[in-house]
CSV table of C-alpha atoms in Angstrom, one decimal:
chain,number,residue,atom,x,y,z
M,27,MET,CA,66.5,-33.7,79.2
M,28,ARG,CA,64.7,-30.9,76.7
M,29,TRP,CA,67.7,-31.3,74.0
M,30,TRP,CA,67.2,-35.1,74.2
M,31,SER,CA,63.6,-35.2,73.7
M,32,ALA,CA,64.1,-32.7,70.6
M,33,ALA,CA,66.6,-35.0,69.2
M,34,ASN,CA,64.1,-38.5,69.7
M,35,LEU,CA,61.4,-36.3,67.9
M,36,VAL,CA,63.1,-35.8,64.9
M,37,SER,CA,64.8,-39.3,65.0
M,38,ASN,CA,61.3,-40.9,65.7
M,39,ALA,CA,59.9,-38.6,62.9
M,40,GLY,CA,62.7,-39.9,60.6
M,41,THR,CA,62.5,-43.7,62.0
M,42,TRP,CA,58.4,-43.6,60.4
M,43,MET,CA,59.3,-42.4,57.0
M,44,GLN,CA,61.5,-45.1,56.9
M,45,LEU,CA,59.1,-47.3,57.9
M,46,THR,CA,56.6,-46.1,56.3
M,47,VAL,CA,58.2,-46.6,52.9
M,48,GLN,CA,60.0,-49.5,53.6
M,49,ASN,CA,57.2,-51.7,52.4
M,50,LEU,CA,56.9,-50.1,50.0
M,51,LEU,CA,60.2,-50.3,48.4
M,52,VAL,CA,59.9,-54.2,49.0
M,53,LEU,CA,57.2,-54.5,47.1
M,54,GLN,CA,58.6,-52.2,43.9
M,55,LEU,CA,61.3,-54.7,44.2
M,56,THR,CA,59.5,-58.1,44.2
M,57,GLY,CA,55.5,-57.5,44.0
M,58,SER,CA,55.5,-60.0,46.7
M,59,ALA,CA,53.6,-59.5,50.3
M,60,ALA,CA,55.4,-62.6,51.2
M,61,ALA,CA,58.9,-60.9,50.7
M,62,THR,CA,57.9,-57.5,53.0
M,63,GLY,CA,57.1,-59.8,55.3
M,64,LEU,CA,60.7,-61.4,55.1
M,65,SER,CA,62.2,-57.8,55.4
M,66,LEU,CA,60.4,-57.2,58.7
M,67,SER,CA,61.4,-60.8,60.0
M,68,ALA,CA,64.9,-60.2,59.2
M,69,GLN,CA,65.3,-57.0,61.0
M,70,ALA,CA,63.5,-58.6,64.3
M,71,ALA,CA,65.7,-61.9,64.2
M,72,PRO,CA,68.6,-60.3,65.7
M,73,GLY,CA,66.7,-58.8,68.3
M,74,LEU,CA,65.3,-62.1,69.1
M,75,LEU,CA,68.3,-63.9,69.2
M,76,LEU,CA,71.0,-61.5,70.6
M,77,GLY,CA,69.0,-59.4,72.8
M,78,LEU,CA,70.7,-60.8,75.8
M,79,ALA,CA,73.9,-60.2,74.4
M,80,GLY,CA,73.3,-56.5,73.6
M,81,GLY,CA,71.6,-55.7,76.8
M,82,ALA,CA,74.9,-57.1,78.7
M,83,ALA,CA,76.9,-54.8,76.3
M,84,VAL,CA,75.0,-51.8,77.5
M,85,ASP,CA,75.7,-52.8,81.0
M,86,ALA,CA,79.3,-53.1,80.0
M,87,TRP,CA,79.6,-50.4,77.9
M,88,PRO,CA,80.0,-46.5,78.6
M,89,ARG,CA,76.4,-45.4,77.7
M,90,LYS,CA,76.7,-42.2,76.1
M,91,LEU,CA,79.3,-43.6,73.9
M,92,THR,CA,77.6,-46.4,73.4
M,93,ALA,CA,74.4,-44.4,72.2
M,94,ALA,CA,76.4,-42.1,69.9
M,95,VAL,CA,78.2,-44.9,68.2
M,96,SER,CA,75.2,-46.8,67.3
M,97,GLN,CA,73.3,-43.8,66.1
M,98,ALA,CA,75.9,-43.0,64.1
M,99,VAL,CA,76.0,-46.7,62.7
M,100,LEU,CA,72.5,-46.7,62.0
M,101,ALA,CA,73.0,-43.0,59.8
M,102,LEU,CA,75.5,-45.0,57.4
M,103,VAL,CA,73.1,-47.7,56.9
M,104,ALA,CA,70.4,-45.5,55.9
M,105,PHE,CA,72.2,-43.5,53.8
M,106,THR,CA,73.7,-46.4,52.4
M,107,THR,CA,70.5,-47.5,51.4
M,108,ALA,CA,69.5,-44.1,50.3
M,109,ALA,CA,72.3,-44.0,47.9
M,110,LEU,CA,71.2,-47.6,46.6
M,111,VAL,CA,67.6,-46.7,45.5
M,112,ALA,CA,69.0,-43.2,44.1
M,113,LEU,CA,71.7,-45.2,41.7
M,114,ASP,CA,68.9,-48.2,41.2
M,115,LEU,CA,71.5,-50.8,42.4
M,116,MET,CA,69.1,-51.9,45.2
M,117,SER,CA,68.8,-55.6,44.9
M,118,VAL,CA,66.5,-57.9,47.3
M,119,PRO,CA,69.6,-59.5,48.6
M,120,ALA,CA,71.6,-56.5,49.9
M,121,LEU,CA,68.0,-54.7,51.2
M,122,MET,CA,67.8,-57.8,53.1
M,123,VAL,CA,71.7,-57.8,55.2
M,124,LEU,CA,70.9,-53.6,55.6
M,125,ALA,CA,67.5,-55.2,57.4
M,126,VAL,CA,69.7,-57.6,59.6
M,127,VAL,CA,72.8,-54.9,60.1
M,128,THR,CA,69.6,-52.8,61.5
M,129,GLY,CA,68.3,-55.0,63.5
M,130,LEU,CA,71.4,-56.1,64.7
M,131,ILE,CA,72.6,-52.4,66.1
M,132,ALA,CA,69.0,-52.0,67.4
M,133,THR,CA,69.6,-54.6,69.9
M,134,VAL,CA,72.4,-52.0,71.5
M,135,GLU,CA,70.9,-49.0,70.6
M,136,GLY,CA,67.7,-49.6,72.2
M,137,PRO,CA,68.6,-50.1,75.8
M,138,ALA,CA,71.5,-47.6,75.6
M,139,CYS,CA,69.0,-44.4,74.9
M,140,ALA,CA,66.1,-46.0,76.9
M,141,LEU,CA,68.4,-45.7,80.0
M,142,LEU,CA,70.6,-42.9,78.9
M,143,GLY,CA,67.1,-40.6,78.9
M,144,ASN,CA,66.7,-42.0,82.9
M,145,ASP,CA,70.2,-41.0,83.5
M,146,LEU,CA,69.4,-37.3,83.0
M,147,VAL,CA,66.6,-36.4,85.3
M,148,PRO,CA,66.5,-37.3,88.6
M,149,PRO,CA,65.1,-40.5,90.2
M,150,GLU,CA,61.9,-39.3,91.2
M,151,ASP,CA,61.3,-37.5,87.8
M,152,VAL,CA,62.0,-41.4,85.7
M,153,PRO,CA,58.0,-41.7,85.6
M,154,SER,CA,57.4,-38.5,83.6
M,155,SER,CA,60.4,-38.7,81.5
M,156,ILE,CA,59.5,-42.4,80.3
M,157,ALA,CA,56.0,-40.4,79.7
M,158,LEU,CA,56.9,-37.4,77.9
M,159,GLY,CA,59.2,-40.4,75.6
M,160,SER,CA,56.0,-41.7,74.5
M,161,VAL,CA,54.6,-38.7,73.7
M,162,VAL,CA,57.5,-38.2,71.4
M,163,HIS,CA,56.8,-41.3,70.1
M,164,SER,CA,53.5,-40.5,69.1
M,165,VAL,CA,53.9,-37.5,67.9
M,166,GLY,CA,57.2,-38.2,65.9
M,167,ARG,CA,54.9,-41.2,64.2
M,168,LEU,CA,52.0,-39.0,63.2
M,169,GLY,CA,54.4,-36.4,61.9
M,170,GLY,CA,57.1,-38.7,60.0
M,171,THR,CA,54.2,-40.6,58.5
M,172,ALA,CA,52.8,-37.6,57.2
M,173,LEU,CA,56.2,-36.6,56.1
M,174,ALA,CA,56.6,-39.7,54.2
M,175,GLY,CA,54.1,-38.9,51.7
M,176,VAL,CA,55.2,-35.5,51.2
M,177,ALA,CA,58.6,-36.7,50.9
M,178,VAL,CA,58.5,-39.7,48.4
M,179,GLY,CA,56.1,-37.3,46.1
M,180,LEU,CA,58.7,-34.8,45.5
M,181,PHE,CA,62.1,-36.6,45.8
M,182,GLY,CA,61.3,-40.1,45.7
M,183,THR,CA,61.6,-43.2,48.0
M,184,ALA,CA,65.7,-42.3,48.7
M,185,ALA,CA,64.5,-39.1,50.0
M,186,ALA,CA,63.2,-40.7,53.3
M,187,TYR,CA,65.9,-42.9,54.0
M,188,ALA,CA,67.7,-39.9,53.6
M,189,ALA,CA,65.8,-38.4,56.4
M,190,ASN,CA,66.3,-40.8,58.3
M,191,GLY,CA,70.1,-40.8,58.1
M,192,LEU,CA,70.1,-36.8,59.1
M,193,SER,CA,67.8,-37.5,62.1
M,194,PHE,CA,70.5,-40.2,63.7
M,195,LEU,CA,73.5,-37.9,63.3
M,196,PHE,CA,70.8,-35.5,65.2
M,197,VAL,CA,70.7,-37.9,67.7
M,198,ALA,CA,74.4,-38.4,67.5
M,199,ALA,CA,75.7,-35.0,68.0
M,200,VAL,CA,73.3,-33.9,70.8
M,201,ILE,CA,74.5,-37.0,72.9
M,202,PRO,CA,78.0,-35.2,73.7
M,203,PHE,CA,76.5,-32.2,75.4
M,204,LEU,CA,73.9,-33.8,77.5
M,205,ARG,CA,74.7,-33.4,81.4
M,206,PRO,CA,73.5,-36.4,83.2
M,207,ALA,CA,72.1,-36.2,86.9
M,208,ALA,CA,73.7,-36.4,89.9
M,209,HIS,CA,72.7,-40.3,90.6
M,210,ALA,CA,73.8,-41.5,87.2
M,211,LEU,CA,77.2,-39.7,87.8
M,212,ARG,CA,77.5,-42.1,90.9
M,213,GLU,CA,76.6,-45.0,89.2
M,214,PRO,CA,78.5,-45.3,86.1
M,215,ALA,CA,77.0,-48.3,83.6
M,216,GLY,CA,79.2,-51.2,84.0
M,217,THR,CA,81.6,-50.3,86.7
M,218,SER,CA,80.0,-50.8,90.1
M,219,PRO,CA,76.6,-51.6,91.5
M,220,PRO,CA,74.6,-48.8,92.9
M,221,VAL,CA,75.5,-47.0,96.4
M,222,VAL,CA,74.3,-48.6,98.8
M,223,PRO,CA,72.3,-46.1,101.3
M,224,ARG,CA,72.3,-46.2,105.2
M,225,GLN,CA,69.2,-46.0,107.2
M,226,ARG,CA,68.9,-43.5,109.5
M,227,GLN,CA,65.7,-42.9,111.6
M,228,ARG,CA,63.8,-39.7,111.4
M,229,ALA,CA,62.4,-38.2,114.6
M,230,ASP,CA,59.2,-37.3,112.7
M,231,ASP,CA,58.3,-40.7,111.2
M,232,ALA,CA,58.1,-44.1,112.4
M,233,SER,CA,59.8,-45.9,109.2
M,234,PRO,CA,63.7,-45.7,108.4
M,235,ALA,CA,64.4,-43.1,106.0
M,236,PRO,CA,67.5,-44.2,103.0
M,237,VAL,CA,70.5,-41.7,103.3
M,238,ALA,CA,73.0,-42.6,100.4
M,239,SER,CA,76.5,-43.5,101.5
M,240,THR,CA,79.3,-41.9,99.8
M,241,ALA,CA,80.9,-44.9,99.6
M,242,PRO,CA,80.1,-47.3,96.9
M,243,VAL,CA,80.2,-51.6,97.4
M,244,ARG,CA,82.6,-53.1,95.5
M,245,PRO,CA,80.7,-55.6,93.4
M,246,ASP,CA,80.3,-58.9,94.6
M,247,LYS,CA,83.0,-62.1,92.8
M,248,GLY,CA,79.9,-63.9,92.5
M,249,ARG,CA,77.8,-61.2,90.7
M,250,GLY,CA,77.3,-62.4,86.7
M,251,THR,CA,78.3,-59.7,84.2
M,252,GLY,CA,77.3,-61.5,81.4
M,253,ALA,CA,73.6,-62.0,79.1
M,254,ARG,CA,73.1,-65.6,81.5
M,255,ASP,CA,72.9,-63.5,84.8
M,256,GLY,CA,70.2,-61.3,82.9
M,257,LEU,CA,68.0,-63.9,82.2
M,258,THR,CA,68.5,-65.3,85.7
M,259,PHE,CA,67.9,-62.0,87.2
M,260,PHE,CA,64.5,-61.5,85.6
M,261,LEU,CA,63.2,-64.8,86.0
M,262,SER,CA,63.7,-64.4,89.8
M,263,ARG,CA,62.3,-61.6,89.7
M,264,PRO,CA,58.2,-62.4,90.1
M,265,ARG,CA,57.4,-58.6,89.7
M,266,LEU,CA,59.3,-58.9,86.1
M,267,VAL,CA,57.9,-62.3,84.9
M,268,ALA,CA,54.4,-60.8,85.8
M,269,LEU,CA,54.8,-57.9,83.3
M,270,ALA,CA,56.2,-59.8,80.6
M,271,GLY,CA,52.8,-62.0,81.0
M,272,ILE,CA,50.4,-59.2,81.0
M,273,THR,CA,52.2,-57.3,78.1
M,274,ALA,CA,52.5,-60.3,76.3
M,275,LEU,CA,48.9,-61.0,76.3
M,276,SER,CA,47.7,-57.3,75.9
M,277,SER,CA,50.5,-57.1,72.6
M,278,MET,CA,48.9,-60.7,71.1
M,279,PHE,CA,45.6,-60.3,71.5
M,280,GLY,CA,44.8,-56.4,72.1
M,281,ARG,CA,46.8,-54.4,70.9
M,282,ASN,CA,47.3,-55.3,67.0
M,283,TYR,CA,44.3,-52.8,66.0
M,284,GLY,CA,46.3,-52.1,62.7
M,285,LEU,CA,45.0,-55.4,61.5
M,286,THR,CA,41.8,-56.2,63.9
M,287,LEU,CA,39.9,-52.5,63.6
M,288,ALA,CA,40.8,-52.5,59.8
M,289,VAL,CA,38.7,-55.3,59.2
M,290,LEU,CA,36.0,-54.1,61.4
M,291,VAL,CA,35.7,-50.6,60.1
M,292,THR,CA,36.1,-51.9,56.5
M,293,GLY,CA,33.8,-54.8,56.6
M,294,PRO,CA,31.2,-55.2,59.2
M,295,LEU,CA,30.5,-51.5,59.9
M,296,HIS,CA,30.6,-50.7,56.2
M,297,GLY,CA,33.4,-47.7,56.6
M,298,GLY,CA,36.5,-47.3,53.5
M,299,ALA,CA,40.1,-46.4,54.2
M,300,THR,CA,39.1,-42.7,55.4
M,301,ALA,CA,37.0,-43.7,58.3
M,302,PHE,CA,40.2,-46.0,59.4
M,303,GLY,CA,42.1,-43.5,58.8
M,304,THR,CA,39.9,-41.6,61.7
M,305,VAL,CA,40.0,-44.5,63.6
M,306,SER,CA,43.7,-44.5,63.8
M,307,THR,CA,44.2,-40.5,64.4
M,308,VAL,CA,41.4,-40.9,67.1
M,309,LEU,CA,43.5,-43.7,68.4
M,310,ALA,CA,46.9,-41.6,68.4
M,311,VAL,CA,45.2,-38.9,69.8
M,312,GLY,CA,44.2,-41.4,72.8
M,313,GLY,CA,47.4,-42.5,73.4
M,314,ILE,CA,49.3,-39.1,73.8
M,315,ALA,CA,46.6,-38.3,76.1
M,316,GLY,CA,47.3,-41.0,77.9
M,317,ALA,CA,51.3,-40.6,77.8
M,318,VAL,CA,50.7,-37.2,79.0
M,319,LEU,CA,48.7,-38.4,81.8
M,320,ALA,CA,51.2,-41.0,82.8
M,321,GLY,CA,53.7,-38.9,83.3
M,322,ARG,CA,51.8,-37.6,86.9
M,323,LEU,CA,52.6,-40.9,87.9
M,324,ARG,CA,55.5,-41.4,91.0
M,325,HIS,CA,55.3,-45.1,91.6
M,326,PRO,CA,53.6,-47.1,89.2
M,327,SER,CA,53.1,-50.9,90.5
M,328,ILE,CA,52.2,-54.2,88.3
M,329,ARG,CA,48.7,-53.7,90.0
M,330,LEU,CA,48.3,-50.3,88.2
M,331,VAL,CA,49.5,-51.9,85.0
M,332,GLY,CA,47.2,-55.1,85.1
M,333,THR,CA,44.2,-52.9,86.7
M,334,MET,CA,44.8,-50.7,82.9
M,335,ALA,CA,45.3,-53.7,80.7
M,336,ALA,CA,42.4,-55.9,81.6
M,337,SER,CA,40.4,-52.2,81.4
M,338,GLY,CA,41.5,-52.0,78.2
M,339,ALA,CA,41.0,-55.3,77.3
M,340,LEU,CA,37.3,-54.6,78.5
M,341,LEU,CA,36.8,-51.4,76.3
M,342,GLN,CA,38.2,-53.9,73.5
M,343,VAL,CA,35.3,-56.0,73.9
M,344,ALA,CA,32.8,-53.3,73.8
M,345,ALA,CA,34.4,-52.2,70.8
M,346,GLY,CA,34.3,-55.3,69.3
M,347,LEU,CA,30.2,-55.1,69.6
M,348,SER,CA,29.9,-51.7,68.4
M,349,PRO,CA,27.0,-51.1,66.3
M,350,THR,CA,28.3,-47.9,64.6
M,351,LEU,CA,31.4,-46.1,63.4
M,352,PHE,CA,30.3,-43.1,65.9
M,353,VAL,CA,30.3,-45.8,68.8
M,354,LEU,CA,33.6,-47.5,68.0
M,355,MET,CA,35.3,-43.9,67.6
M,356,VAL,CA,33.8,-42.8,71.0
M,357,LEU,CA,34.8,-46.1,72.3
M,358,VAL,CA,38.6,-46.1,71.3
M,359,VAL,CA,39.5,-42.7,72.9
M,360,PRO,CA,39.3,-44.6,76.5
M,361,MET,CA,40.7,-47.6,75.1
M,362,ALA,CA,43.7,-45.9,73.7
M,363,ILE,CA,44.3,-43.8,77.2
M,364,VAL,CA,44.2,-46.9,79.9
M,365,GLU,CA,46.3,-48.7,77.2
M,366,SER,CA,49.1,-46.0,76.7
M,367,LEU,CA,48.8,-45.5,80.7
M,368,SER,CA,49.6,-49.4,81.0
M,369,ASP,CA,52.3,-49.1,78.8
M,370,THR,CA,53.9,-46.2,80.4
M,371,ALA,CA,53.4,-47.7,83.9
M,372,GLY,CA,54.7,-50.9,82.7
M,373,THR,CA,57.5,-49.3,81.1
M,374,THR,CA,59.0,-47.3,84.3
M,375,VAL,CA,58.6,-50.4,86.3
M,376,LEU,CA,61.1,-52.3,83.8
M,377,GLN,CA,63.5,-49.5,84.2
M,378,THR,CA,63.5,-48.7,87.6
M,379,ASP,CA,63.3,-52.6,89.5
M,380,PRO,CA,66.4,-53.8,88.6
M,381,PRO,CA,69.3,-52.5,90.4
M,382,ALA,CA,71.5,-49.5,88.0
M,383,HIS,CA,74.1,-52.3,86.9
M,384,MET,CA,71.6,-54.9,85.7
M,385,ARG,CA,69.5,-52.7,84.0
M,386,GLY,CA,70.7,-53.5,80.3
M,387,ARG,CA,70.5,-56.7,80.5
M,388,VAL,CA,67.1,-56.2,81.6
M,389,LEU,CA,66.1,-54.6,78.6
M,390,GLY,CA,68.3,-57.1,76.5
M,391,VAL,CA,66.0,-60.0,78.3
M,392,TRP,CA,63.0,-58.1,77.5
M,393,ARG,CA,63.7,-57.1,74.0
M,394,SER,CA,64.1,-60.8,72.9
M,395,ALA,CA,61.0,-61.6,74.3
M,396,SER,CA,58.8,-58.8,72.9
M,397,THR,CA,60.3,-60.0,69.6
M,398,ALA,CA,59.4,-63.5,70.2
M,399,TRP,CA,55.9,-62.3,70.9
M,400,GLY,CA,55.6,-60.0,68.2
M,401,LEU,CA,56.7,-62.3,65.8
M,402,ILE,CA,53.5,-64.9,67.3
M,403,GLY,CA,51.0,-62.5,67.6
M,404,PRO,CA,50.4,-61.5,64.2
M,405,PRO,CA,49.6,-65.0,62.8
M,406,LEU,CA,47.6,-65.8,65.7
M,407,LEU,CA,45.5,-63.6,65.9
M,408,GLY,CA,45.0,-63.6,62.0
M,409,LEU,CA,44.2,-67.1,62.9
M,410,LEU,CA,41.5,-66.0,65.3
M,411,MET,CA,39.8,-63.7,62.7
M,412,GLU,CA,39.5,-66.1,59.9
M,413,LEU,CA,37.3,-68.8,62.8
M,414,ALA,CA,35.6,-65.8,64.5
M,415,GLY,CA,35.7,-62.8,62.6
M,416,ALA,CA,36.7,-59.1,63.0
M,417,ARG,CA,33.9,-59.0,66.0
M,418,GLY,CA,35.2,-62.5,67.9
M,419,ALA,CA,38.7,-61.6,67.6
M,420,LEU,CA,38.2,-58.5,69.5
M,421,VAL,CA,35.6,-60.2,72.1
M,422,THR,CA,37.4,-63.2,72.4
M,423,GLY,CA,40.7,-61.6,72.7
M,424,GLY,CA,39.5,-58.5,75.1
M,425,LEU,CA,38.0,-61.5,77.3
M,426,LEU,CA,40.9,-63.6,77.5
M,427,ILE,CA,43.4,-60.6,78.5
M,428,ALA,CA,40.9,-59.5,81.4
M,429,GLY,CA,40.1,-63.0,82.9
M,430,THR,CA,43.7,-63.6,82.4
M,431,ILE,CA,44.7,-60.8,84.7
M,432,GLY,CA,41.6,-61.2,87.2
M,433,ALA,CA,43.0,-65.2,87.7
M,434,GLY,CA,46.6,-64.0,88.6
M,435,ALA,CA,45.2,-61.1,90.7
M,436,LEU,CA,43.0,-63.5,92.6
M,437,LEU,CA,45.8,-66.3,92.8
M,438,HIS,CA,48.4,-63.5,94.0
M,439,ASN,CA,45.9,-62.2,96.9
M,440,ARG,CA,45.3,-65.7,97.9
M,441,ARG,CA,49.3,-66.9,98.3
M,442,PRO,CA,50.0,-67.0,101.8
M,443,ALA,CA,51.5,-64.2,103.3
M,444,ARG,CA,55.1,-64.7,105.3
M,445,THR,CA,55.3,-65.8,108.4
M,446,PRO,CA,57.0,-64.0,111.2
M,447,ALA,CA,59.3,-67.4,111.6
M,448,SER,CA,60.4,-66.6,108.2
M,449,VAL,CA,61.0,-62.8,108.4
M,450,SER,CA,63.1,-63.6,111.6
M,451,SER,CA,65.5,-66.4,109.6
M,452,SER,CA,66.3,-63.5,107.3
M,453,LYS,CA,69.8,-61.5,107.6
M,454,THR,CA,67.6,-58.2,108.4
M,455,MET,CA,65.9,-56.9,111.9
M,456,SER,CA,62.6,-55.3,112.1
M,457,ILE,CA,60.8,-53.1,114.0
M,458,PRO,CA,57.3,-52.6,114.6
M,459,VAL,CA,55.0,-50.0,113.7
M,460,ALA,CA,51.2,-49.1,114.8
M,461,ALA,CA,48.5,-50.4,112.6
M,462,GLY,CA,51.0,-51.9,110.1
M,463,PRO,CA,53.2,-54.4,109.2
M,464,SER,CA,56.9,-54.7,110.5
M,465,ILE,CA,59.1,-52.9,108.4
M,466,PRO,CA,62.8,-54.6,107.6
M,467,LEU,CA,65.5,-52.9,108.8
M,468,ILE,CA,69.1,-53.2,107.8
M,469,PRO,CA,72.0,-52.9,110.3
M,470,SER,CA,74.2,-50.1,110.3
M,471,ILE,CA,76.5,-50.6,107.6
M,472,ARG,CA,79.5,-49.8,110.1
M,473,SER,CA,78.6,-52.7,112.1
M,474,LEU,CA,78.5,-54.9,109.0
M,475,PRO,CA,82.6,-54.8,108.3
M,476,ALA,CA,82.8,-58.9,107.2
M,477,GLN,CA,79.8,-58.4,105.1
M,478,ARG,CA,80.4,-55.5,103.4
M,479,ALA,CA,82.0,-56.3,100.5
M,480,HIS,CA,80.2,-59.1,100.3
M,481,ALA,CA,76.4,-58.6,100.8
M,482,PRO,CA,73.6,-60.5,99.1
M,483,ARG,CA,71.9,-59.0,96.4
M,484,GLU,CA,68.6,-59.1,98.7
M,485,LEU,CA,70.5,-56.7,101.0
M,486,ALA,CA,71.7,-54.3,97.7
M,487,GLU,CA,68.1,-54.3,96.6
M,488,VAL,CA,66.9,-53.4,99.8
M,489,ASN,CA,69.0,-50.8,100.7
M,490,ASP,CA,68.2,-49.2,97.4
M,491,GLY,CA,65.0,-48.0,98.5
M,492,ARG,CA,62.6,-50.7,96.7
M,493,ASP,CA,60.4,-53.2,98.2
M,494,THR,CA,61.6,-56.5,96.2
M,495,ARG,CA,59.0,-58.7,97.5
M,496,SER,CA,55.5,-59.2,95.1
């Protein structure tokens, strides 16, 4: 995990070096801001259209090989771009083609690398692993942005692309030496569903304790393996749908601070580019602090994600009403911390809630959805700023996020609980526990020889140790 984190730090720094100079390169070639936006859309389009297929490929192919090959191909694209720029052969059509290829490879590379990092640690340490990845991403962003200026000043634009290519090769070279944890070795990607644990009653606990069986269950013939099955699974999970709704609202109306805070600082607060740079640095430091705090999470929930997102939205409202630049900087620190906690908790739920054989497809669905709201958000927020100004956009967006999350929580709490009759109609038995609800107990696997190979998804998921009810 230390090697993987070091490789990702180098890769993130290289990626942000390239992203920093990419817009500059397009402007140099065309002199058009519209062309700059078009290049970003061309790179995002494959994620929107082919995210489901990319996730299905990650579930079907060996994870380490998939991650290593995708890193090598991305390195080749970066080196090709560097050569064309250095030889003064780069054109707008060539740049668009390279952007599309980069986005296409990223539909596989993103989920493969995310899940590979989780395979390196025991299941109970996955939240810490994700939080560490968030820290690495933030540090790499700060370092890469700073290094881009140095590289371009000393060696030219092509140097940033070449450095990014080397960073991809470094990750590809590290991957073969990574040692997955024992649980990942028992659950190879694309071969079988997770090991189904048996329930054993401990003498000192009234609740059943899962004990892993040594024999994996063969996949059910009705179990899909394609991209459509990932979408069906995602939509059937209220937790994941709620997570998507919270994240979409927060991303469209609460996280585009590069736009809203830039206008607020340089407009109503009468600051300049230096002042906005200071605010951006404070935001980044707060995000790193939040990711470090998130490393202590063990069992994050949708309730935690929503609570943190709503808290960040209310802090955004206060930031929009800031009378001075100093007050704004004081507010953006806790705002960045709670939003980082919300992001990390949400990522943990997204990557651990589905069974192991479905996680690539779930991440593929998420990539398509997040690309969609990532493309919709900036124009929508820009329109809101045109109508209400920077302060109005921050206040309105924050109230919209907090109000929607609050309303959703109220509706969820008012939903009638499952009746005993509905529980008894399922294929589980229940035992009463003092001062609490009955706990589903799966009969011994040995008592179900006929159903073993065709256990329903609900049985496998409860056996997997996760509460699938929202």
